[in-house]
PDB file of C-alpha atoms in Angstrom:
ATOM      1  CA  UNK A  58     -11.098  12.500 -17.262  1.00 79.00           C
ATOM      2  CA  UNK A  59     -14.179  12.000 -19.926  1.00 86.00           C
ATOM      3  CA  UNK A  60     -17.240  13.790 -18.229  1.00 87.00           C
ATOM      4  CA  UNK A  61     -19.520  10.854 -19.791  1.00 90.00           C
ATOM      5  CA  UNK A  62     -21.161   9.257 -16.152  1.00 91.00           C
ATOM      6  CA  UNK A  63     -21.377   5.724 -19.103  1.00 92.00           C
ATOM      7  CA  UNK A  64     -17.375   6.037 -18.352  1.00 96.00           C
ATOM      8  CA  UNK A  65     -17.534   6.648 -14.758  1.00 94.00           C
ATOM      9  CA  UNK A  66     -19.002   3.850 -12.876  1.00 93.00           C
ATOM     10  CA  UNK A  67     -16.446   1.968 -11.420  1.00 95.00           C
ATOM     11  CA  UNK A  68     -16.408   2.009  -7.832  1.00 96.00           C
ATOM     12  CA  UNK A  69     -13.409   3.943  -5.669  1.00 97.00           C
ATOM     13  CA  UNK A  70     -12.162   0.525  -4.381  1.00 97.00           C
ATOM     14  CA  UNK A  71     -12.257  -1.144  -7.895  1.00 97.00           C
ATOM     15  CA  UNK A  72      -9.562   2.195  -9.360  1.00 98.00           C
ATOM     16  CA  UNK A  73      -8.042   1.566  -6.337  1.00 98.00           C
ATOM     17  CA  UNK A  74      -6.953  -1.949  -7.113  1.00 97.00           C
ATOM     18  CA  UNK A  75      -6.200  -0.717 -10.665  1.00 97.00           C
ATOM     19  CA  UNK A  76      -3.585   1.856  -9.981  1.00 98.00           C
ATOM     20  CA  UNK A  77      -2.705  -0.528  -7.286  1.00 97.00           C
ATOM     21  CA  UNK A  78      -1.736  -3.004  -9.715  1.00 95.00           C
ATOM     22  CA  UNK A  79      -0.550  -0.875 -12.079  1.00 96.00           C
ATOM     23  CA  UNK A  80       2.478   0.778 -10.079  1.00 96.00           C
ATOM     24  CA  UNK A  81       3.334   2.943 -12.805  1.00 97.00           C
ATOM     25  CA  UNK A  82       1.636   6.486 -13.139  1.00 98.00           C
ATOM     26  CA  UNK A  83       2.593  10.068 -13.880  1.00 98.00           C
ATOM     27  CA  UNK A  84       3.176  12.857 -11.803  1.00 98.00           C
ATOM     28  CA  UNK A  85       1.978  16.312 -12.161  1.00 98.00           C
ATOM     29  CA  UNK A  86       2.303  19.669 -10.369  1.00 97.00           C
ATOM     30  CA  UNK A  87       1.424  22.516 -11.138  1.00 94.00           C
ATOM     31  CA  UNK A  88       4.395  25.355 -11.308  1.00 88.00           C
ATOM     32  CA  UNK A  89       4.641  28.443 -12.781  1.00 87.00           C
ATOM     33  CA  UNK A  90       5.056  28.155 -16.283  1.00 87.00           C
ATOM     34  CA  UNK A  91       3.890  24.536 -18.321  1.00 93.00           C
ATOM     35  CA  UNK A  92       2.801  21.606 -15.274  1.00 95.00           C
ATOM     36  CA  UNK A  93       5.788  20.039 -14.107  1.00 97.00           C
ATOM     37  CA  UNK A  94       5.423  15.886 -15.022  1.00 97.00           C
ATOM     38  CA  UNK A  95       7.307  13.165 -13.804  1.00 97.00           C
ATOM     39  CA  UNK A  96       6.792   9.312 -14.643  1.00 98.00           C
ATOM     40  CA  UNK A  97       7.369   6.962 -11.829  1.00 97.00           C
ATOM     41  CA  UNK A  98       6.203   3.714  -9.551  1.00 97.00           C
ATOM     42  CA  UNK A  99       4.553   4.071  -6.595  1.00 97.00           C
ATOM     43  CA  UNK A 100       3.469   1.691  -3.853  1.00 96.00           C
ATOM     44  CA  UNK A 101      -0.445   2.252  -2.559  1.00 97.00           C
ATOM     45  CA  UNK A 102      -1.164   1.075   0.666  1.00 96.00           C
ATOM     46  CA  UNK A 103      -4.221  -1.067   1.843  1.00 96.00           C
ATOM     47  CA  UNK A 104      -6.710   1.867   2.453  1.00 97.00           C
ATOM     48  CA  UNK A 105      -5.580   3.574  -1.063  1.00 97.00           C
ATOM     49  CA  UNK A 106      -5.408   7.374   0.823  1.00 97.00           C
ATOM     50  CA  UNK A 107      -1.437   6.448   0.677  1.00 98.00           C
ATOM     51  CA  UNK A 108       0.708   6.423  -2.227  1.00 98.00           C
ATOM     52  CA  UNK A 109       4.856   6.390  -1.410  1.00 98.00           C
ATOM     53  CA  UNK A 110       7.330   7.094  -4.356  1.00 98.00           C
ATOM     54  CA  UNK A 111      10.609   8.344  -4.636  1.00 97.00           C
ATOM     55  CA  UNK A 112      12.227  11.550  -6.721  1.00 97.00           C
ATOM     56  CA  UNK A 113      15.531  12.308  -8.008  1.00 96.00           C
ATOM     57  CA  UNK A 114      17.030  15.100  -6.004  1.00 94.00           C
ATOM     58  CA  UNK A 115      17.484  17.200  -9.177  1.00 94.00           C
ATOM     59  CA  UNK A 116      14.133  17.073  -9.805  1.00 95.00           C
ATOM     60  CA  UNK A 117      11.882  20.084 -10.159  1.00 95.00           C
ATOM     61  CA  UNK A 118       9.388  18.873  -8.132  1.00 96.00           C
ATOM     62  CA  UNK A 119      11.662  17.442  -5.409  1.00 95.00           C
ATOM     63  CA  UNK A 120      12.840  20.857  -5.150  1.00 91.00           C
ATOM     64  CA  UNK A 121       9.026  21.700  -4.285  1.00 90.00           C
ATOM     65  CA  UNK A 122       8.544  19.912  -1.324  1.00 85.00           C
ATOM     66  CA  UNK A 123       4.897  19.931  -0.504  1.00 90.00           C
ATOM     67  CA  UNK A 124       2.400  20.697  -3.235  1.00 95.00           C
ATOM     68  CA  UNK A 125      -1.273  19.364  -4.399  1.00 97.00           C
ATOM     69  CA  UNK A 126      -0.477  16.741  -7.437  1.00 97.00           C
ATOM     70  CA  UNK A 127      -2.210  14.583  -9.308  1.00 98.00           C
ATOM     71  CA  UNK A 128      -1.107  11.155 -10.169  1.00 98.00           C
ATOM     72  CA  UNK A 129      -2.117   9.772 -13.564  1.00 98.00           C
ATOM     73  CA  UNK A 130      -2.088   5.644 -13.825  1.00 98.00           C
ATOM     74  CA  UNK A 131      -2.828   4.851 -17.760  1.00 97.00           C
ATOM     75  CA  UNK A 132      -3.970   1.332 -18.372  1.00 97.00           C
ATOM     76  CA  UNK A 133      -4.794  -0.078 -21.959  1.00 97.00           C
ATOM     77  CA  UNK A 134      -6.169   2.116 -24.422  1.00 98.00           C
ATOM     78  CA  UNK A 135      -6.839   1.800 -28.382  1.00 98.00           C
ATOM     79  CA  UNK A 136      -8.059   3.666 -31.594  1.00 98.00           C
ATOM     80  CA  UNK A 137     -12.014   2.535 -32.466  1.00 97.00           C
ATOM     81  CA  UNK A 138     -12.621   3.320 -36.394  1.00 97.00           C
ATOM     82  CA  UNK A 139     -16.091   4.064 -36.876  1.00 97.00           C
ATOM     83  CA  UNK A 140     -16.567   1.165 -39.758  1.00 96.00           C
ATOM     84  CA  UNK A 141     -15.830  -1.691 -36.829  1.00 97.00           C
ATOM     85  CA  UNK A 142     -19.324  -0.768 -35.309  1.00 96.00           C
ATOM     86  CA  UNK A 143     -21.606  -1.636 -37.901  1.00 94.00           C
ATOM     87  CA  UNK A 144     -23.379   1.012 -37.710  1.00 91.00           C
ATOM     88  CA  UNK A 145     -24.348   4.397 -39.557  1.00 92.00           C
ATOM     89  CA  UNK A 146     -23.347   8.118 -38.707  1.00 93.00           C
ATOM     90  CA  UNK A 147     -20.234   7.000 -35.565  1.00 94.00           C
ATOM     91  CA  UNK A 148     -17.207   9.082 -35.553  1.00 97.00           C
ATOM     92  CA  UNK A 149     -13.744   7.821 -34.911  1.00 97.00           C
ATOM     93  CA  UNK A 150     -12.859   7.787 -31.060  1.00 97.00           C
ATOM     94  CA  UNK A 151     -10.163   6.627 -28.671  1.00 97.00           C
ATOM     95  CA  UNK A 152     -11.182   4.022 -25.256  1.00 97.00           C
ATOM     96  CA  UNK A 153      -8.935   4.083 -22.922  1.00 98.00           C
ATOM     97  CA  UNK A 154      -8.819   3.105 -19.284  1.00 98.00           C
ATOM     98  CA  UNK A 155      -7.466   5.781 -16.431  1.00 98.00           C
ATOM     99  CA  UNK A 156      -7.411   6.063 -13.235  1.00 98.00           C
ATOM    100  CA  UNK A 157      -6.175   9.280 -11.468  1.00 98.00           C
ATOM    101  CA  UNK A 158      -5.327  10.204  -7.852  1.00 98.00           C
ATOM    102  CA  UNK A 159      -5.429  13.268  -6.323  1.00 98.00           C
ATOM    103  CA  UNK A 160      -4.028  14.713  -2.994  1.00 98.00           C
ATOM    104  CA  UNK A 161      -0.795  16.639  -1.339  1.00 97.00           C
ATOM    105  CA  UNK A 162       2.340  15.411  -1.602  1.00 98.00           C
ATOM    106  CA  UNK A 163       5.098  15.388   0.541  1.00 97.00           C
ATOM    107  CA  UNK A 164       8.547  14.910   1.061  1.00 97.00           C
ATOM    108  CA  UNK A 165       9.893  12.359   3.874  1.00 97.00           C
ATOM    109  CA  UNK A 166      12.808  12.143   6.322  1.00 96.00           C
ATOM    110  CA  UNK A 167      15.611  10.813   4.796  1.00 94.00           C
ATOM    111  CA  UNK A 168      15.931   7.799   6.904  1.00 95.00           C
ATOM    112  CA  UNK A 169      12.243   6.287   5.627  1.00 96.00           C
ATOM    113  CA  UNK A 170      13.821   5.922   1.698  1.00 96.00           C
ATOM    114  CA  UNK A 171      15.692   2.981   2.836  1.00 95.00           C
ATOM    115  CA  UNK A 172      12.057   1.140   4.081  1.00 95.00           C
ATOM    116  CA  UNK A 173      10.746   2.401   1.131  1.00 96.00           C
ATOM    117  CA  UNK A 174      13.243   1.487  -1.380  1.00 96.00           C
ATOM    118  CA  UNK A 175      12.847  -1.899   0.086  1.00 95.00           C
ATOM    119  CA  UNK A 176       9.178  -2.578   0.116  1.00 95.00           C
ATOM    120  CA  UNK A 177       8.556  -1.409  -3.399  1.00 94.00           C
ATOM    121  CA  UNK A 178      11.165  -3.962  -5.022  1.00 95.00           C
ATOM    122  CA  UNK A 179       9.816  -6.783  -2.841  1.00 95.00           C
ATOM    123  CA  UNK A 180       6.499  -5.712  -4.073  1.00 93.00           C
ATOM    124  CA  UNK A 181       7.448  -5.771  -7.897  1.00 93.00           C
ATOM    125  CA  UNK A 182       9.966  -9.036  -7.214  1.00 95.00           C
ATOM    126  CA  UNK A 183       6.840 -10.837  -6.135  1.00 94.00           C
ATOM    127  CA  UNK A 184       5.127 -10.665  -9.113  1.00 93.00           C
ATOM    128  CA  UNK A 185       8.207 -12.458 -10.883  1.00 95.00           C
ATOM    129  CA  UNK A 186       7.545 -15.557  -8.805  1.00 95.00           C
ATOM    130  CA  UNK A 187       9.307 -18.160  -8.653  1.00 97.00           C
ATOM    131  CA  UNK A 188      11.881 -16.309  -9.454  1.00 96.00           C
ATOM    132  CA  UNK A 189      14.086 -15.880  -6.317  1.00 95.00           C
ATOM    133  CA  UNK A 190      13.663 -12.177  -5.798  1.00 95.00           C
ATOM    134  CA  UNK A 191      16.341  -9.847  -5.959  1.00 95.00           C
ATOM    135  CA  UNK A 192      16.967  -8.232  -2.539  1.00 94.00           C
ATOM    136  CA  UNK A 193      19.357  -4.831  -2.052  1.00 92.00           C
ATOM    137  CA  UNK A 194      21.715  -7.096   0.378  1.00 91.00           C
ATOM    138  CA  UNK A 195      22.835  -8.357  -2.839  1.00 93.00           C
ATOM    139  CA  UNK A 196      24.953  -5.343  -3.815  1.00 91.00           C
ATOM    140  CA  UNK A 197      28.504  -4.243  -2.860  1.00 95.00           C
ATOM    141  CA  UNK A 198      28.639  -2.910   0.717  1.00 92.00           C
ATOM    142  CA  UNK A 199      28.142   0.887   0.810  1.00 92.00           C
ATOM    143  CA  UNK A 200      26.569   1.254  -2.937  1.00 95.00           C
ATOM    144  CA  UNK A 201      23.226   1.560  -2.090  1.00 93.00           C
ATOM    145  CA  UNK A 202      23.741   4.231   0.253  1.00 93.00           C
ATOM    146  CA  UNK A 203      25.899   6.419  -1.942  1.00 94.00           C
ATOM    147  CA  UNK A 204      22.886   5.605  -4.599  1.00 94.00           C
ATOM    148  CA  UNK A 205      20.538   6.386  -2.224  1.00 94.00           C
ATOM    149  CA  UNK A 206      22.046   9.806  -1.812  1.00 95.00           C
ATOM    150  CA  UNK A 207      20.294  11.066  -4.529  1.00 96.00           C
ATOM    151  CA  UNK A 208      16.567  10.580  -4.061  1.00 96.00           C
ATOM    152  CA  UNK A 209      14.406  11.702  -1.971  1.00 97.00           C
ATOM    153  CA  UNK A 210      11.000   9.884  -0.380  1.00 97.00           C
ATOM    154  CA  UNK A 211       7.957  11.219  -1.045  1.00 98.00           C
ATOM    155  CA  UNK A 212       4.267  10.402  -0.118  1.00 97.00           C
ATOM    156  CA  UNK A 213       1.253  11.964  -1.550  1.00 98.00           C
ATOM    157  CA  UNK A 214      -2.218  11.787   1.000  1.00 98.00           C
ATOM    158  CA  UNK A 215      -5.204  11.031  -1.340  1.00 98.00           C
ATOM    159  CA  UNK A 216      -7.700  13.068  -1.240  1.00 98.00           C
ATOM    160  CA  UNK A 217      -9.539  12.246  -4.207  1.00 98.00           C
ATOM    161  CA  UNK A 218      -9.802   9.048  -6.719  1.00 98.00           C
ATOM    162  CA  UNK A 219     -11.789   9.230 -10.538  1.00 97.00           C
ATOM    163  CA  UNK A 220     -11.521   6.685 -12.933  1.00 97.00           C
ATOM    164  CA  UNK A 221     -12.395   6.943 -16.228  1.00 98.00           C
ATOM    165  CA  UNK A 222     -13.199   3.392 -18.219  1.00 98.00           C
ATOM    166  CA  UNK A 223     -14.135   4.044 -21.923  1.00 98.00           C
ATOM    167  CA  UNK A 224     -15.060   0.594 -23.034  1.00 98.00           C
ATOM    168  CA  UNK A 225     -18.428   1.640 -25.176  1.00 96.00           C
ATOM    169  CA  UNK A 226     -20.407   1.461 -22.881  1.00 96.00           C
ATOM    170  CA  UNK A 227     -22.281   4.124 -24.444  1.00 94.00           C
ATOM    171  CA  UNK A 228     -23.122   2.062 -27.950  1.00 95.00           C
ATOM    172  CA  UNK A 229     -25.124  -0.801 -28.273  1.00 95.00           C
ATOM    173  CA  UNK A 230     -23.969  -4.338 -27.598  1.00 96.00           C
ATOM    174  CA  UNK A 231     -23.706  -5.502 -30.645  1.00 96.00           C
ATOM    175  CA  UNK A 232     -21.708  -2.377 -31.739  1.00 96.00           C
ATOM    176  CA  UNK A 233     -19.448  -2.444 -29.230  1.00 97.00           C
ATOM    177  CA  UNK A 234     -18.823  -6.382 -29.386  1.00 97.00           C
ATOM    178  CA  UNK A 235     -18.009  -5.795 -33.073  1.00 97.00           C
ATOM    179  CA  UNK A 236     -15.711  -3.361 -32.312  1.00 97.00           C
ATOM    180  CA  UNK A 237     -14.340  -5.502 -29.846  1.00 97.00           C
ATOM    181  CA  UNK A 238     -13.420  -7.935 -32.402  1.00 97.00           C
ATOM    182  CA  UNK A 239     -11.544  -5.466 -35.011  1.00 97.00           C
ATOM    183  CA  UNK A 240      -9.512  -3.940 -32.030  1.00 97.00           C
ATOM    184  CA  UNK A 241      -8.373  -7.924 -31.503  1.00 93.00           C
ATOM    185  CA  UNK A 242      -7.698  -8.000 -35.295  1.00 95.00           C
ATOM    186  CA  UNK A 243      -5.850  -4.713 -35.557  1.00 92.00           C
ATOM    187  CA  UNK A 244      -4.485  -3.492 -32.399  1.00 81.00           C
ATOM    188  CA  UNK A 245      -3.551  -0.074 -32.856  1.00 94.00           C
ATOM    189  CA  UNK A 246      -2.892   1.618 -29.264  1.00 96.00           C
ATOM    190  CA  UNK A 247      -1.799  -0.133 -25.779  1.00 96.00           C
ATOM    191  CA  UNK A 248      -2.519  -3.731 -24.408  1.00 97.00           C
ATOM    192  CA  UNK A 249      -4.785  -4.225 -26.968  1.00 97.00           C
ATOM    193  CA  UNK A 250      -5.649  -7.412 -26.294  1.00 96.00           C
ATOM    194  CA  UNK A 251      -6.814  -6.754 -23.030  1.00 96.00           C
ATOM    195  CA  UNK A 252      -8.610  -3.630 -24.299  1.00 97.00           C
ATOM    196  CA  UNK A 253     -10.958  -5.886 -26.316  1.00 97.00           C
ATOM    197  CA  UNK A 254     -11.658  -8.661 -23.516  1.00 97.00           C
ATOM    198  CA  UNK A 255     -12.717  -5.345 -21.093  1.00 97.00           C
ATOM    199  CA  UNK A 256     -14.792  -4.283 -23.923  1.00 97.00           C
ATOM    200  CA  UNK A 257     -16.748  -7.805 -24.040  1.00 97.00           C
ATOM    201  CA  UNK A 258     -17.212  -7.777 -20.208  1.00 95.00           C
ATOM    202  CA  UNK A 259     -18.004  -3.928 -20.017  1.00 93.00           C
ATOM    203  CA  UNK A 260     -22.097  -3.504 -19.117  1.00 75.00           C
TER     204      UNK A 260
END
């Protein structure tokens, strides 16, 4: 996460919303060679110290059980060239928009993936509104339990939240607002479109 404090004033509650809404992060533990990584969605309860997922049993760090983690969410993120400032002396530089979660992870009796399993799709099926959401009592009988044979739930206990949003706030407005513009025009990176409008709102 970018040291700069410019980056780092978004409140615990506002990242928690963010990786809320995001679903989507990345997984890593720390083994004894290179960090073991895994990309996959998540479901964070109300309070945010809770976030549930699911691992392939073949997974290395299924095989684990309980470690301390860190769970990456990436939101939009984009290439700044120094000429879109206006400006003398600016060096290239990448914003971007993080939010990471920290805590021990654990795995879960088998007979909470089920619950699980369920209340992340009805989660991700509500955003798809109004179309009727797809529920597992759709598929043949006995499927989704031989399916479900091979994950395993997990939950990791946060301990920690930092979010990082590098938006410029560190340049003057009219700087930054240019840049803004150019990163509409070009869009080189991630979501770049919404990069630019968090840019103009950023303080």
């Amino acid at each position: 996460m970018h040291p700069n404090p410019a980056f780092r004033g978004a409140t615990e509650a506002f990242n928690l919303d963010f990786a809320r809404e995001q679903g989507f992060g990345m997984l890593a533990v720390a083994s004894d060679g290179a960090p073991l990584i895994s990309h996959l969605p998540f479901v964070l309860n109300a309070a945010g110290d809770v976030a549930e997922f699911h691992l392939v049993r073949s997974n290395p760090i299924a095989r684990l059980g309980g470690a301390p983690a860190r769970l990456a969410v990436q939101g939009p993120h984009t290439y700044i060239s120094p000429d879109w400032y206006g400006a003398e002396d600016q060096v290239p530089t990448w914003n971007y928009v993080a939010v990471h979660l920290v805590g021990e992870i654990e795995p879960r009796p088998e007979t909470e993936l089920r619950d699980l399993l369920d209340r992340q799709s009805e989660a991700y099926e509500a955003r798809l509104l109004p179309k009727l959401p797809w529920t597992a009592d759709k598929m043949t009988d006995g499927l989704m339990e031989r399916m479900m044979r091979q994950i395993v739930p997990f939950r990791m206990h946060v301990s920690e939240v930092h979010g990082t949003w590098k938006l410029g706030q560190n340049k003057p407005e009219a700087a930054r607002l240019s840049a803004a513009d150019h990163v509409d025009a070009y869009g080189m990176g991630q979501e770049t479109a919404l990069m630019a409008a968090l840019m103009r709102a950023a303080q």
